[in-house]
mmCIF file of C-alpha atoms in Angstrom:
data_model
loop_
_atom_site.group_PDB
_atom_site.id
_atom_site.type_symbol
_atom_site.label_atom_id
_atom_site.label_comp_id
_atom_site.label_asym_id
_atom_site.label_seq_id
_atom_site.Cartn_x
_atom_site.Cartn_y
_atom_site.Cartn_z
ATOM 1 C CA UNK A 1 13.100 7.699 6.070
ATOM 2 C CA UNK A 2 15.026 5.157 8.253
ATOM 3 C CA UNK A 3 13.111 1.969 8.941
ATOM 4 C CA UNK A 4 11.796 1.679 12.433
ATOM 5 C CA UNK A 5 13.887 -1.340 13.497
ATOM 6 C CA UNK A 6 13.419 -2.727 16.991
ATOM 7 C CA UNK A 7 16.313 -2.329 19.454
ATOM 8 C CA UNK A 8 17.355 -5.501 21.346
ATOM 9 C CA UNK A 9 17.483 -3.807 24.715
ATOM 10 C CA UNK A 10 18.831 -6.923 26.600
ATOM 11 C CA UNK A 11 21.627 -7.377 24.131
ATOM 12 C CA UNK A 12 22.405 -3.650 24.124
ATOM 13 C CA UNK A 13 23.048 -3.621 27.816
ATOM 14 C CA UNK A 14 24.528 -7.175 28.195
ATOM 15 C CA UNK A 15 28.080 -5.816 28.322
ATOM 16 C CA UNK A 16 27.463 -2.824 30.442
ATOM 17 C CA UNK A 17 27.593 -2.711 34.223
ATOM 18 C CA UNK A 18 24.074 -2.753 35.756
ATOM 19 C CA UNK A 19 24.177 0.516 37.480
ATOM 20 C CA UNK A 20 21.011 2.433 38.581
ATOM 21 C CA UNK A 21 21.575 4.813 35.870
ATOM 22 C CA UNK A 22 21.724 2.093 33.317
ATOM 23 C CA UNK A 23 18.612 0.463 34.835
ATOM 24 C CA UNK A 24 16.774 3.710 34.414
ATOM 25 C CA UNK A 25 17.826 3.983 30.773
ATOM 26 C CA UNK A 26 16.716 0.455 30.141
ATOM 27 C CA UNK A 27 13.281 1.261 31.439
ATOM 28 C CA UNK A 28 12.997 4.467 29.355
ATOM 29 C CA UNK A 29 13.999 2.553 26.188
ATOM 30 C CA UNK A 30 11.506 -0.187 27.001
ATOM 31 C CA UNK A 31 8.767 2.387 27.587
ATOM 32 C CA UNK A 32 9.597 4.017 24.127
ATOM 33 C CA UNK A 33 9.468 0.624 22.543
ATOM 34 C CA UNK A 34 6.020 -0.012 24.080
ATOM 35 C CA UNK A 35 4.845 3.447 22.777
ATOM 36 C CA UNK A 36 6.274 2.791 19.275
ATOM 37 C CA UNK A 37 4.615 -0.736 19.219
ATOM 38 C CA UNK A 38 1.368 0.953 20.200
ATOM 39 C CA UNK A 39 1.661 3.530 17.446
ATOM 40 C CA UNK A 40 2.439 0.915 14.738
ATOM 41 C CA UNK A 41 -0.461 -1.214 15.982
ATOM 42 C CA UNK A 42 -2.736 1.749 15.828
ATOM 43 C CA UNK A 43 -1.446 2.544 12.256
ATOM 44 C CA UNK A 44 -1.956 -1.083 11.148
ATOM 45 C CA UNK A 45 -5.517 -1.066 12.531
ATOM 46 C CA UNK A 46 -6.288 2.126 10.621
ATOM 47 C CA UNK A 47 -4.874 0.776 7.424
ATOM 48 C CA UNK A 48 -6.828 -2.474 7.708
ATOM 49 C CA UNK A 49 -10.043 -0.420 8.355
ATOM 50 C CA UNK A 50 -9.283 1.714 5.254
ATOM 51 C CA UNK A 51 -8.677 -1.285 3.051
ATOM 52 C CA UNK A 52 -11.848 -2.759 4.352
ATOM 53 C CA UNK A 53 -13.812 0.419 3.669
ATOM 54 C CA UNK A 54 -12.369 0.572 0.155
ATOM 55 C CA UNK A 55 -13.582 -2.923 -0.411
ATOM 56 C CA UNK A 56 -17.056 -2.187 0.851
ATOM 57 C CA UNK A 57 -17.588 1.440 -0.321
ATOM 58 C CA UNK A 58 -19.238 2.249 -3.520
ATOM 59 C CA UNK A 59 -17.499 5.699 -3.431
ATOM 60 C CA UNK A 60 -14.006 6.743 -2.737
ATOM 61 C CA UNK A 61 -15.363 9.945 -1.325
ATOM 62 C CA UNK A 62 -17.314 8.014 1.199
ATOM 63 C CA UNK A 63 -17.206 10.132 4.366
ATOM 64 C CA UNK A 64 -16.199 7.253 6.592
ATOM 65 C CA UNK A 65 -13.376 6.192 4.357
ATOM 66 C CA UNK A 66 -12.159 9.805 3.923
ATOM 67 C CA UNK A 67 -12.407 10.187 7.785
ATOM 68 C CA UNK A 68 -10.213 7.104 8.385
ATOM 69 C CA UNK A 69 -7.637 8.126 5.852
ATOM 70 C CA UNK A 70 -7.519 11.661 7.446
ATOM 71 C CA UNK A 71 -7.214 9.906 10.899
ATOM 72 C CA UNK A 72 -4.291 7.904 9.744
ATOM 73 C CA UNK A 73 -2.660 10.933 8.089
ATOM 74 C CA UNK A 74 -2.962 12.964 11.216
ATOM 75 C CA UNK A 75 -1.746 10.205 13.482
ATOM 76 C CA UNK A 76 1.323 9.859 11.296
ATOM 77 C CA UNK A 77 1.864 13.706 11.176
ATOM 78 C CA UNK A 78 1.683 14.040 14.957
ATOM 79 C CA UNK A 79 3.949 11.109 15.801
ATOM 80 C CA UNK A 80 6.564 11.695 13.015
ATOM 81 C CA UNK A 81 5.973 15.079 11.470
ATOM 82 C CA UNK A 82 5.989 15.548 7.732
ATOM 83 C CA UNK A 83 9.048 15.740 5.531
ATOM 84 C CA UNK A 84 9.651 16.941 1.981
ATOM 85 C CA UNK A 85 10.527 13.732 0.215
ATOM 86 C CA UNK A 86 12.072 13.527 -3.231
ATOM 87 C CA UNK A 87 9.411 12.705 -5.960
ATOM 88 C CA UNK A 88 12.148 10.749 -7.757
ATOM 89 C CA UNK A 89 12.441 8.381 -4.785
ATOM 90 C CA UNK A 90 8.690 7.602 -4.737
ATOM 91 C CA UNK A 91 7.270 4.702 -6.763
ATOM 92 C CA UNK A 92 3.591 3.484 -7.155
ATOM 93 C CA UNK A 93 2.306 0.330 -5.738
ATOM 94 C CA UNK A 94 3.131 -2.331 -8.416
ATOM 95 C CA UNK A 95 0.106 -4.200 -7.406
ATOM 96 C CA UNK A 96 -2.180 -1.176 -7.858
ATOM 97 C CA UNK A 97 -4.614 -2.221 -10.557
ATOM 98 C CA UNK A 98 -5.106 1.286 -11.852
ATOM 99 C CA UNK A 99 -2.404 2.587 -14.167
ATOM 100 C CA UNK A 100 -4.401 5.198 -16.020
ATOM 101 C CA UNK A 101 -4.769 8.608 -14.370
ATOM 102 C CA UNK A 102 -4.851 11.118 -17.178
ATOM 103 C CA UNK A 103 -7.809 13.224 -16.246
ATOM 104 C CA UNK A 104 -7.281 13.071 -12.495
ATOM 105 C CA UNK A 105 -3.660 14.182 -12.819
ATOM 106 C CA UNK A 106 -4.667 17.123 -14.972
ATOM 107 C CA UNK A 107 -7.203 18.223 -12.376
ATOM 108 C CA UNK A 108 -4.709 17.630 -9.456
ATOM 109 C CA UNK A 109 -2.048 19.607 -11.326
ATOM 110 C CA UNK A 110 -4.225 22.621 -11.436
ATOM 111 C CA UNK A 111 -5.110 22.160 -7.711
ATOM 112 C CA UNK A 112 -1.524 22.082 -6.777
ATOM 113 C CA UNK A 113 -0.634 25.063 -8.755
ATOM 114 C CA UNK A 114 -3.496 27.092 -7.472
ATOM 115 C CA UNK A 115 -3.737 25.987 -3.778
ATOM 116 C CA UNK A 116 -0.496 24.125 -3.069
ATOM 117 C CA UNK A 117 -0.447 20.747 -1.472
ATOM 118 C CA UNK A 118 -3.092 20.538 1.096
ATOM 119 C CA UNK A 119 -2.359 17.072 2.609
ATOM 120 C CA UNK A 120 0.758 14.953 2.609
ATOM 121 C CA UNK A 121 0.851 11.796 0.671
ATOM 122 C CA UNK A 122 1.164 8.483 2.692
ATOM 123 C CA UNK A 123 4.189 6.265 1.892
ATOM 124 C CA UNK A 124 5.539 3.010 2.999
ATOM 125 C CA UNK A 125 9.035 3.168 4.454
ATOM 126 C CA UNK A 126 10.624 2.184 1.100
ATOM 127 C CA UNK A 127 8.944 4.968 -0.798
ATOM 128 C CA UNK A 128 6.027 2.977 -2.159
ATOM 129 C CA UNK A 129 2.742 4.865 -2.243
ATOM 130 C CA UNK A 130 -0.103 3.835 0.062
ATOM 131 C CA UNK A 131 -2.291 6.962 -0.649
ATOM 132 C CA UNK A 132 -1.847 9.984 -2.876
ATOM 133 C CA UNK A 133 -0.896 8.623 -6.250
ATOM 134 C CA UNK A 134 -2.641 11.341 -8.158
ATOM 135 C CA UNK A 135 -0.855 14.081 -6.121
ATOM 136 C CA UNK A 136 2.532 12.318 -6.746
ATOM 137 C CA UNK A 137 1.908 12.129 -10.451
ATOM 138 C CA UNK A 138 0.789 15.638 -10.610
ATOM 139 C CA UNK A 139 3.751 16.834 -8.746
ATOM 140 C CA UNK A 140 5.980 15.037 -11.037
ATOM 141 C CA UNK A 141 4.165 16.491 -14.035
ATOM 142 C CA UNK A 142 4.670 19.965 -12.647
ATOM 143 C CA UNK A 143 8.388 19.296 -12.155
ATOM 144 C CA UNK A 144 8.470 19.455 -8.486
ATOM 145 C CA UNK A 145 11.538 18.142 -6.776
ATOM 146 C CA UNK A 146 9.885 17.051 -3.539
ATOM 147 C CA UNK A 147 6.510 16.539 -2.093
ATOM 148 C CA UNK A 148 5.201 16.478 1.514
ATOM 149 C CA UNK A 149 4.911 12.974 2.872
ATOM 150 C CA UNK A 150 4.215 10.932 5.958
ATOM 151 C CA UNK A 151 5.305 7.285 6.412
ATOM 152 C CA UNK A 152 3.623 4.106 7.643
ATOM 153 C CA UNK A 153 4.656 0.428 7.842
ATOM 154 C CA UNK A 154 4.322 -1.856 4.844
ATOM 155 C CA UNK A 155 2.295 -5.050 5.071
ATOM 156 C CA UNK A 156 4.199 -8.276 4.889
ATOM 157 C CA UNK A 157 2.344 -9.885 2.018
ATOM 158 C CA UNK A 158 2.183 -7.820 -1.287
ATOM 159 C CA UNK A 159 -0.342 -10.351 -2.798
ATOM 160 C CA UNK A 160 -2.823 -9.095 -0.175
ATOM 161 C CA UNK A 161 -2.372 -5.524 -1.310
ATOM 162 C CA UNK A 162 -3.044 -6.354 -5.029
ATOM 163 C CA UNK A 163 -6.173 -8.315 -4.193
ATOM 164 C CA UNK A 164 -7.519 -5.674 -1.869
ATOM 165 C CA UNK A 165 -6.758 -2.982 -4.310
ATOM 166 C CA UNK A 166 -8.627 -4.797 -7.099
ATOM 167 C CA UNK A 167 -11.558 -5.423 -4.876
ATOM 168 C CA UNK A 168 -12.014 -1.721 -4.277
ATOM 169 C CA UNK A 169 -15.291 -1.142 -6.003
ATOM 170 C CA UNK A 170 -14.327 2.423 -7.059
ATOM 171 C CA UNK A 171 -11.071 1.185 -8.353
ATOM 172 C CA UNK A 172 -12.773 -1.512 -10.313
ATOM 173 C CA UNK A 173 -15.334 0.906 -11.714
ATOM 174 C CA UNK A 174 -12.495 3.359 -12.737
ATOM 175 C CA UNK A 175 -10.334 0.608 -14.282
ATOM 176 C CA UNK A 176 -10.137 0.322 -17.978
ATOM 177 C CA UNK A 177 -10.162 -3.030 -19.669
ATOM 178 C CA UNK A 178 -6.296 -3.107 -20.054
ATOM 179 C CA UNK A 179 -5.639 -2.426 -16.338
ATOM 180 C CA UNK A 180 -8.255 -4.774 -15.329
ATOM 181 C CA UNK A 181 -7.116 -7.671 -17.539
ATOM 182 C CA UNK A 182 -3.510 -7.310 -16.406
ATOM 183 C CA UNK A 183 -4.477 -7.196 -12.673
ATOM 184 C CA UNK A 184 -6.720 -10.203 -12.880
ATOM 185 C CA UNK A 185 -3.986 -12.254 -14.644
ATOM 186 C CA UNK A 186 -1.494 -11.115 -11.928
ATOM 187 C CA UNK A 187 -3.874 -12.066 -9.151
ATOM 188 C CA UNK A 188 -4.371 -15.532 -10.795
ATOM 189 C CA UNK A 189 -0.566 -16.043 -11.110
ATOM 190 C CA UNK A 190 -0.164 -14.943 -7.398
ATOM 191 C CA UNK A 191 -2.391 -17.867 -6.274
ATOM 192 C CA UNK A 192 -0.999 -20.378 -8.840
ATOM 193 C CA UNK A 193 2.673 -19.478 -8.865
ATOM 194 C CA UNK A 194 3.655 -21.890 -11.702
ATOM 195 C CA UNK A 195 1.087 -20.634 -14.041
ATOM 196 C CA UNK A 196 2.453 -18.337 -16.941
ATOM 197 C CA UNK A 197 0.557 -15.211 -17.303
ATOM 198 C CA UNK A 198 -0.320 -15.796 -20.915
ATOM 199 C CA UNK A 199 -2.031 -19.094 -19.980
ATOM 200 C CA UNK A 200 -4.659 -17.474 -17.785
ATOM 201 C CA UNK A 201 -6.765 -16.061 -20.770
ATOM 202 C CA UNK A 202 -6.013 -19.238 -22.789
ATOM 203 C CA UNK A 203 -7.410 -21.433 -20.082
ATOM 204 C CA UNK A 204 -10.649 -19.346 -19.937
ATOM 205 C CA UNK A 205 -11.097 -19.252 -23.627
ATOM 206 C CA UNK A 206 -10.240 -23.092 -24.023
ATOM 207 C CA UNK A 207 -12.761 -24.173 -21.414
ATOM 208 C CA UNK A 208 -15.590 -21.927 -22.604
ATOM 209 C CA UNK A 209 -15.013 -23.153 -26.234
ATOM 210 C CA UNK A 210 -15.098 -26.740 -24.994
ATOM 211 C CA UNK A 211 -18.381 -26.144 -23.059
ATOM 212 C CA UNK A 212 -19.993 -24.451 -26.015
ATOM 213 C CA UNK A 213 -19.232 -27.437 -28.116
ATOM 214 C CA UNK A 214 -20.846 -29.652 -25.555
ATOM 215 C CA UNK A 215 -23.627 -27.306 -25.310
ATOM 216 C CA UNK A 216 -23.009 -26.601 -21.698
ATOM 217 C CA UNK A 217 -22.991 -23.367 -19.630
ATOM 218 C CA UNK A 218 -21.623 -21.875 -16.396
ATOM 219 C CA UNK A 219 -24.917 -19.879 -15.798
ATOM 220 C CA UNK A 220 -25.114 -16.125 -16.053
ATOM 221 C CA UNK A 221 -24.900 -15.516 -12.349
ATOM 222 C CA UNK A 222 -22.411 -18.107 -11.304
ATOM 223 C CA UNK A 223 -20.037 -15.323 -10.149
ATOM 224 C CA UNK A 224 -22.594 -14.067 -7.672
ATOM 225 C CA UNK A 225 -23.071 -17.454 -5.997
ATOM 226 C CA UNK A 226 -21.420 -18.794 -2.804
ATOM 227 C CA UNK A 227 -18.044 -20.381 -3.176
ATOM 228 C CA UNK A 228 -19.188 -23.946 -2.609
ATOM 229 C CA UNK A 229 -21.976 -23.640 -5.221
ATOM 230 C CA UNK A 230 -19.446 -22.363 -7.699
ATOM 231 C CA UNK A 231 -17.240 -25.248 -7.010
ATOM 232 C CA UNK A 232 -19.981 -27.717 -7.320
ATOM 233 C CA UNK A 233 -21.037 -26.386 -10.633
ATOM 234 C CA UNK A 234 -17.475 -26.365 -12.096
ATOM 235 C CA UNK A 235 -16.790 -29.953 -10.887
ATOM 236 C CA UNK A 236 -19.773 -31.238 -12.853
ATOM 237 C CA UNK A 237 -18.283 -29.843 -16.070
ATOM 238 C CA UNK A 238 -15.318 -32.089 -16.024
ATOM 239 C CA UNK A 239 -12.478 -29.601 -16.127
ATOM 240 C CA UNK A 240 -8.941 -30.294 -14.930
ATOM 241 C CA UNK A 241 -7.513 -29.135 -11.633
ATOM 242 C CA UNK A 242 -5.619 -26.133 -12.979
ATOM 243 C CA UNK A 243 -8.764 -24.995 -14.977
ATOM 244 C CA UNK A 244 -10.798 -25.445 -11.866
ATOM 245 C CA UNK A 245 -8.353 -23.423 -9.755
ATOM 246 C CA UNK A 246 -8.286 -20.556 -12.273
ATOM 247 C CA UNK A 247 -12.044 -20.384 -12.581
ATOM 248 C CA UNK A 248 -12.614 -20.333 -8.956
ATOM 249 C CA UNK A 249 -10.038 -17.411 -8.559
ATOM 250 C CA UNK A 250 -11.884 -15.376 -11.038
ATOM 251 C CA UNK A 251 -15.304 -16.156 -9.601
ATOM 252 C CA UNK A 252 -13.963 -15.292 -6.220
ATOM 253 C CA UNK A 253 -13.289 -11.814 -7.529
ATOM 254 C CA UNK A 254 -16.976 -11.692 -8.594
ATOM 255 C CA UNK A 255 -16.021 -11.730 -12.236
ATOM 256 C CA UNK A 256 -17.899 -13.932 -14.721
ATOM 257 C CA UNK A 257 -15.216 -15.729 -16.971
ATOM 258 C CA UNK A 258 -17.400 -15.580 -20.068
ATOM 259 C CA UNK A 259 -17.586 -11.727 -19.630
ATOM 260 C CA UNK A 260 -13.850 -11.534 -19.166
ATOM 261 C CA UNK A 261 -13.138 -13.605 -22.222
ATOM 262 C CA UNK A 262 -15.478 -11.550 -24.230
ATOM 263 C CA UNK A 263 -14.858 -7.912 -23.025
ATOM 264 C CA UNK A 264 -11.695 -7.684 -20.910
ATOM 265 C CA UNK A 265 -8.926 -10.160 -21.946
ATOM 266 C CA UNK A 266 -8.878 -9.097 -25.578
ATOM 267 C CA UNK A 267 -7.116 -5.840 -24.316
ATOM 268 C CA UNK A 268 -4.138 -7.979 -23.440
ATOM 269 C CA UNK A 269 -3.542 -8.438 -27.313
ATOM 270 C CA UNK A 270 -3.294 -4.760 -28.143
ATOM 271 C CA UNK A 271 -0.250 -3.508 -29.811
ATOM 272 C CA UNK A 272 2.376 -1.829 -27.584
ATOM 273 C CA UNK A 273 1.684 1.637 -29.208
ATOM 274 C CA UNK A 274 -1.970 1.272 -28.494
ATOM 275 C CA UNK A 275 -1.412 0.252 -24.996
ATOM 276 C CA UNK A 276 0.773 3.214 -24.566
ATOM 277 C CA UNK A 277 -1.924 5.501 -25.950
ATOM 278 C CA UNK A 278 -4.506 4.048 -23.571
ATOM 279 C CA UNK A 279 -2.437 4.711 -20.497
ATOM 280 C CA UNK A 280 -0.644 7.920 -21.685
ATOM 281 C CA UNK A 281 -3.221 9.663 -23.831
ATOM 282 C CA UNK A 282 -6.571 8.535 -22.565
ATOM 283 C CA UNK A 283 -7.471 6.492 -25.620
ATOM 284 C CA UNK A 284 -10.518 4.270 -24.949
ATOM 285 C CA UNK A 285 -9.962 0.582 -24.862
ATOM 286 C CA UNK A 286 -12.969 0.056 -27.236
ATOM 287 C CA UNK A 287 -11.383 2.415 -29.799
ATOM 288 C CA UNK A 288 -7.981 0.841 -29.241
ATOM 289 C CA UNK A 289 -9.282 -2.629 -29.908
ATOM 290 C CA UNK A 290 -10.816 -1.470 -33.212
ATOM 291 C CA UNK A 291 -7.512 0.287 -34.243
ATOM 292 C CA UNK A 292 -5.688 -2.889 -33.349
ATOM 293 C CA UNK A 293 -7.392 -4.531 -36.498
ATOM 294 C CA UNK A 294 -4.991 -2.332 -38.616
ATOM 295 C CA UNK A 295 -2.295 -4.924 -39.003
ATOM 296 C CA UNK A 296 0.668 -4.936 -41.335
ATOM 297 C CA UNK A 297 -0.046 -8.494 -42.688
ATOM 298 C CA UNK A 298 -3.758 -7.633 -43.476
ATOM 299 C CA UNK A 299 -2.950 -4.534 -45.263
ATOM 300 C CA UNK A 300 0.097 -5.727 -47.066
ATOM 301 C CA UNK A 301 2.439 -3.021 -45.735
ATOM 302 C CA UNK A 302 5.425 -2.827 -43.527
ATOM 303 C CA UNK A 303 5.315 -2.650 -39.683
ATOM 304 C CA UNK A 304 6.622 0.820 -39.826
ATOM 305 C CA UNK A 305 3.904 1.920 -42.190
ATOM 306 C CA UNK A 306 1.182 0.257 -40.024
ATOM 307 C CA UNK A 307 2.686 1.932 -36.928
ATOM 308 C CA UNK A 308 2.252 5.370 -38.649
ATOM 309 C CA UNK A 309 -1.337 4.388 -39.774
ATOM 310 C CA UNK A 310 -2.308 3.504 -36.216
ATOM 311 C CA UNK A 311 -0.647 6.698 -34.826
ATOM 312 C CA UNK A 312 -2.718 8.673 -37.399
ATOM 313 C CA UNK A 313 -5.775 6.661 -36.041
ATOM 314 C CA UNK A 314 -4.999 7.537 -32.405
ATOM 315 C CA UNK A 315 -4.708 11.254 -33.205
ATOM 316 C CA UNK A 316 -7.972 11.264 -35.236
ATOM 317 C CA UNK A 317 -9.899 9.464 -32.393
ATOM 318 C CA UNK A 318 -8.677 11.733 -29.685
ATOM 319 C CA UNK A 319 -8.882 14.953 -31.627
ATOM 320 C CA UNK A 320 -12.396 14.272 -32.954
ATOM 321 C CA UNK A 321 -13.571 12.390 -29.890
ATOM 322 C CA UNK A 322 -14.775 9.577 -31.972
ATOM 323 C CA UNK A 323 -17.112 6.877 -30.637
ATOM 324 C CA UNK A 324 -16.456 3.141 -31.066
ATOM 325 C CA UNK A 325 -18.796 3.222 -34.030
ATOM 326 C CA UNK A 326 -17.111 6.213 -35.619
ATOM 327 C CA UNK A 327 -13.763 4.680 -35.082
ATOM 328 C CA UNK A 328 -14.981 1.522 -36.852
ATOM 329 C CA UNK A 329 -16.112 3.653 -39.862
ATOM 330 C CA UNK A 330 -12.665 5.401 -39.822
ATOM 331 C CA UNK A 331 -10.731 2.019 -39.863
ATOM 332 C CA UNK A 332 -12.990 0.610 -42.601
ATOM 333 C CA UNK A 333 -12.305 3.536 -44.788
ATOM 334 C CA UNK A 334 -8.502 3.386 -44.227
ATOM 335 C CA UNK A 335 -8.416 -0.324 -44.765
ATOM 336 C CA UNK A 336 -10.402 0.090 -48.124
ATOM 337 C CA UNK A 337 -7.830 2.648 -49.202
ATOM 338 C CA UNK A 338 -4.943 0.405 -48.679
ATOM 339 C CA UNK A 339 -6.621 -2.678 -50.170
ATOM 340 C CA UNK A 340 -7.598 -0.681 -53.228
ATOM 341 C CA UNK A 341 -4.132 0.809 -53.738
ATOM 342 C CA UNK A 342 -2.731 -2.832 -53.408
ATOM 343 C CA UNK A 343 -5.305 -4.177 -56.009
ATOM 344 C CA UNK A 344 -4.854 -1.295 -58.409
ATOM 345 C CA UNK A 345 -1.064 -1.604 -58.568
ATOM 346 C CA UNK A 346 -0.145 -3.822 -61.580
ATOM 347 C CA UNK A 347 1.917 -6.853 -60.712
ATOM 348 C CA UNK A 348 5.510 -6.984 -62.117
ATOM 349 C CA UNK A 349 5.907 -10.117 -64.331
ATOM 350 C CA UNK A 350 9.573 -10.336 -63.365
ATOM 351 C CA UNK A 351 8.722 -10.497 -59.699
ATOM 352 C CA UNK A 352 6.168 -13.196 -60.438
ATOM 353 C CA UNK A 353 8.650 -15.336 -62.386
ATOM 354 C CA UNK A 354 11.250 -15.019 -59.604
ATOM 355 C CA UNK A 355 8.630 -15.962 -57.012
ATOM 356 C CA UNK A 356 7.651 -18.882 -59.096
ATOM 357 C CA UNK A 357 11.199 -20.093 -59.439
ATOM 358 C CA UNK A 358 11.826 -19.753 -55.696
ATOM 359 C CA UNK A 359 8.681 -21.547 -54.886
ATOM 360 C CA UNK A 360 9.566 -24.496 -57.115
ATOM 361 C CA UNK A 361 13.202 -24.591 -56.118
ATOM 362 C CA UNK A 362 13.821 -27.615 -53.860
ATOM 363 C CA UNK A 363 17.264 -27.906 -52.431
ATOM 364 C CA UNK A 364 16.680 -31.425 -51.369
ATOM 365 C CA UNK A 365 16.689 -32.470 -54.995
ATOM 366 C CA UNK A 366 19.999 -31.138 -56.111
ATOM 367 C CA UNK A 367 23.681 -31.665 -55.091
ATOM 368 C CA UNK A 368 25.162 -28.208 -54.507
ATOM 369 C CA UNK A 369 28.695 -27.491 -53.165
ATOM 370 C CA UNK A 370 29.261 -25.584 -49.958
ATOM 371 C CA UNK A 371 30.552 -22.748 -52.030
ATOM 372 C CA UNK A 372 27.401 -22.658 -54.161
ATOM 373 C CA UNK A 373 25.139 -22.749 -51.151
ATOM 374 C CA UNK A 374 27.054 -19.746 -49.488
ATOM 375 C CA UNK A 375 26.761 -17.866 -52.677
ATOM 376 C CA UNK A 376 22.995 -18.587 -52.912
ATOM 377 C CA UNK A 377 22.633 -17.577 -49.216
ATOM 378 C CA UNK A 378 24.414 -14.221 -49.863
ATOM 379 C CA UNK A 379 22.224 -13.583 -53.010
ATOM 380 C CA UNK A 380 19.057 -14.210 -51.137
ATOM 381 C CA UNK A 381 20.029 -12.143 -48.151
ATOM 382 C CA UNK A 382 20.872 -9.183 -50.498
ATOM 383 C CA UNK A 383 17.524 -9.553 -52.284
ATOM 384 C CA UNK A 384 15.752 -9.645 -49.039
ATOM 385 C CA UNK A 385 17.542 -6.488 -47.814
ATOM 386 C CA UNK A 386 16.242 -4.756 -51.045
ATOM 387 C CA UNK A 387 12.689 -6.017 -50.407
ATOM 388 C CA UNK A 388 12.713 -4.694 -46.852
ATOM 389 C CA UNK A 389 13.930 -1.292 -48.102
ATOM 390 C CA UNK A 390 11.125 -1.052 -50.677
ATOM 391 C CA UNK A 391 8.565 -1.962 -48.044
ATOM 392 C CA UNK A 392 9.409 0.931 -45.731
#
C-alpha cells in the first residue's frame, strides 16, 4: 500500500494561475487533507488505547480490548477498504517478544480452513504486523498466497513498541524463557545503546555474586517497589553506574534480577538446535535446558554425535511428553551409557606413547630448520584430519 504522504498544497499551486477553479480545487484538497489528518489522529488514538489496554489487561480476550481492536479494524475498513495482501510481503514486528506460536497457529489453521478468514489482519504501511500474527502464520502454513488486510500508520519510535509489547501481561504470561530473555536483553540495549547484549546477563550475575559474597541482598519484593525506592536501595549497594542503570531497567519491567538470573537468562545459553526446537517444535524450555547438558566435551564425543544425541532427546521428550524430571532421568541414562562405553574401551598404548611424546615436545628448546618445521606442520595436520575422521 502506498504511504499516505502529505501533499504540499501551496507548493503544488505556486506555479499555477490563481483562477476561481484553481481556488476551489485548493479548498477541496485542503478539506481532504484535514479529513485524512482526522482519520490518522483517530487511528493513533485507538492504537494508543489498545496498547494501554494490552498493558493493563490480564486477558487478551478482555472485552474492552477486543472492542477497541474491532473498532480500529472497522475504522480502517470503512476508510480504506480491505485488500488481499501477499503473505510473502508481510513480516512480524521484530520487537514482538513472543516468537513461539506453535499451538495457536495449529488452531488458527483449522479455523481458516473450516471458516475462512473472518477478520482482516492489521498492518503498518511497510507490511509489518500490528495485529493478527497467528492468522498470518497460519495462512503461510496453509500455503495461501494472500491474506485480507487493512493498514494503519506506524509509530515513530520502535523501542516504544518493544517495551509496550513486553509489558502486555498476557504476552508475558505466554512467553517462554527464551523469548522473554531475548526481549529483556533487547530492551536493556535499547536504553543503553553502547551495551553489548551478552553483557546484560553477565552484569546481573556479576553483581548478584558480589552481593552474595558480601552477604547483601536486594530484597525479595524490590521489583514491586516505587522507582525512587529501588534506586535508593541500589545506591546503597555500591554498584557502578552501568550496573545501576541495567538493574533499574529490569526493575522497571517489574522483573526481579535474581529471578531472571536463576530462571530466565540460562535459556540464552541453549545450543542453536535446542533453541530451534523450542520455537519450532514446542519443546519446553525446562526440558531444553536439561538436554543442553549433553555436551560433546563432557561425553567425549564429536559435535556431530552430540547433535544426533540431542536430536534423539528432543524426539523422545516430545513424543513421550516427558516432564522435566523424566527428561533429567533420560539424560542421566544416556550420559551413563556414553561414559560407560568410554571407560570400557581399552586405551591404545601407541596413542598414549604418541600423546606423551607430543606433550613433552618443546619447540623452544630445539633448533629446527624452516623445512623441518613445515614438514612437522604437515604431519600434524594430516594426523589431526585422521583424528577428526575417527571422531565422526
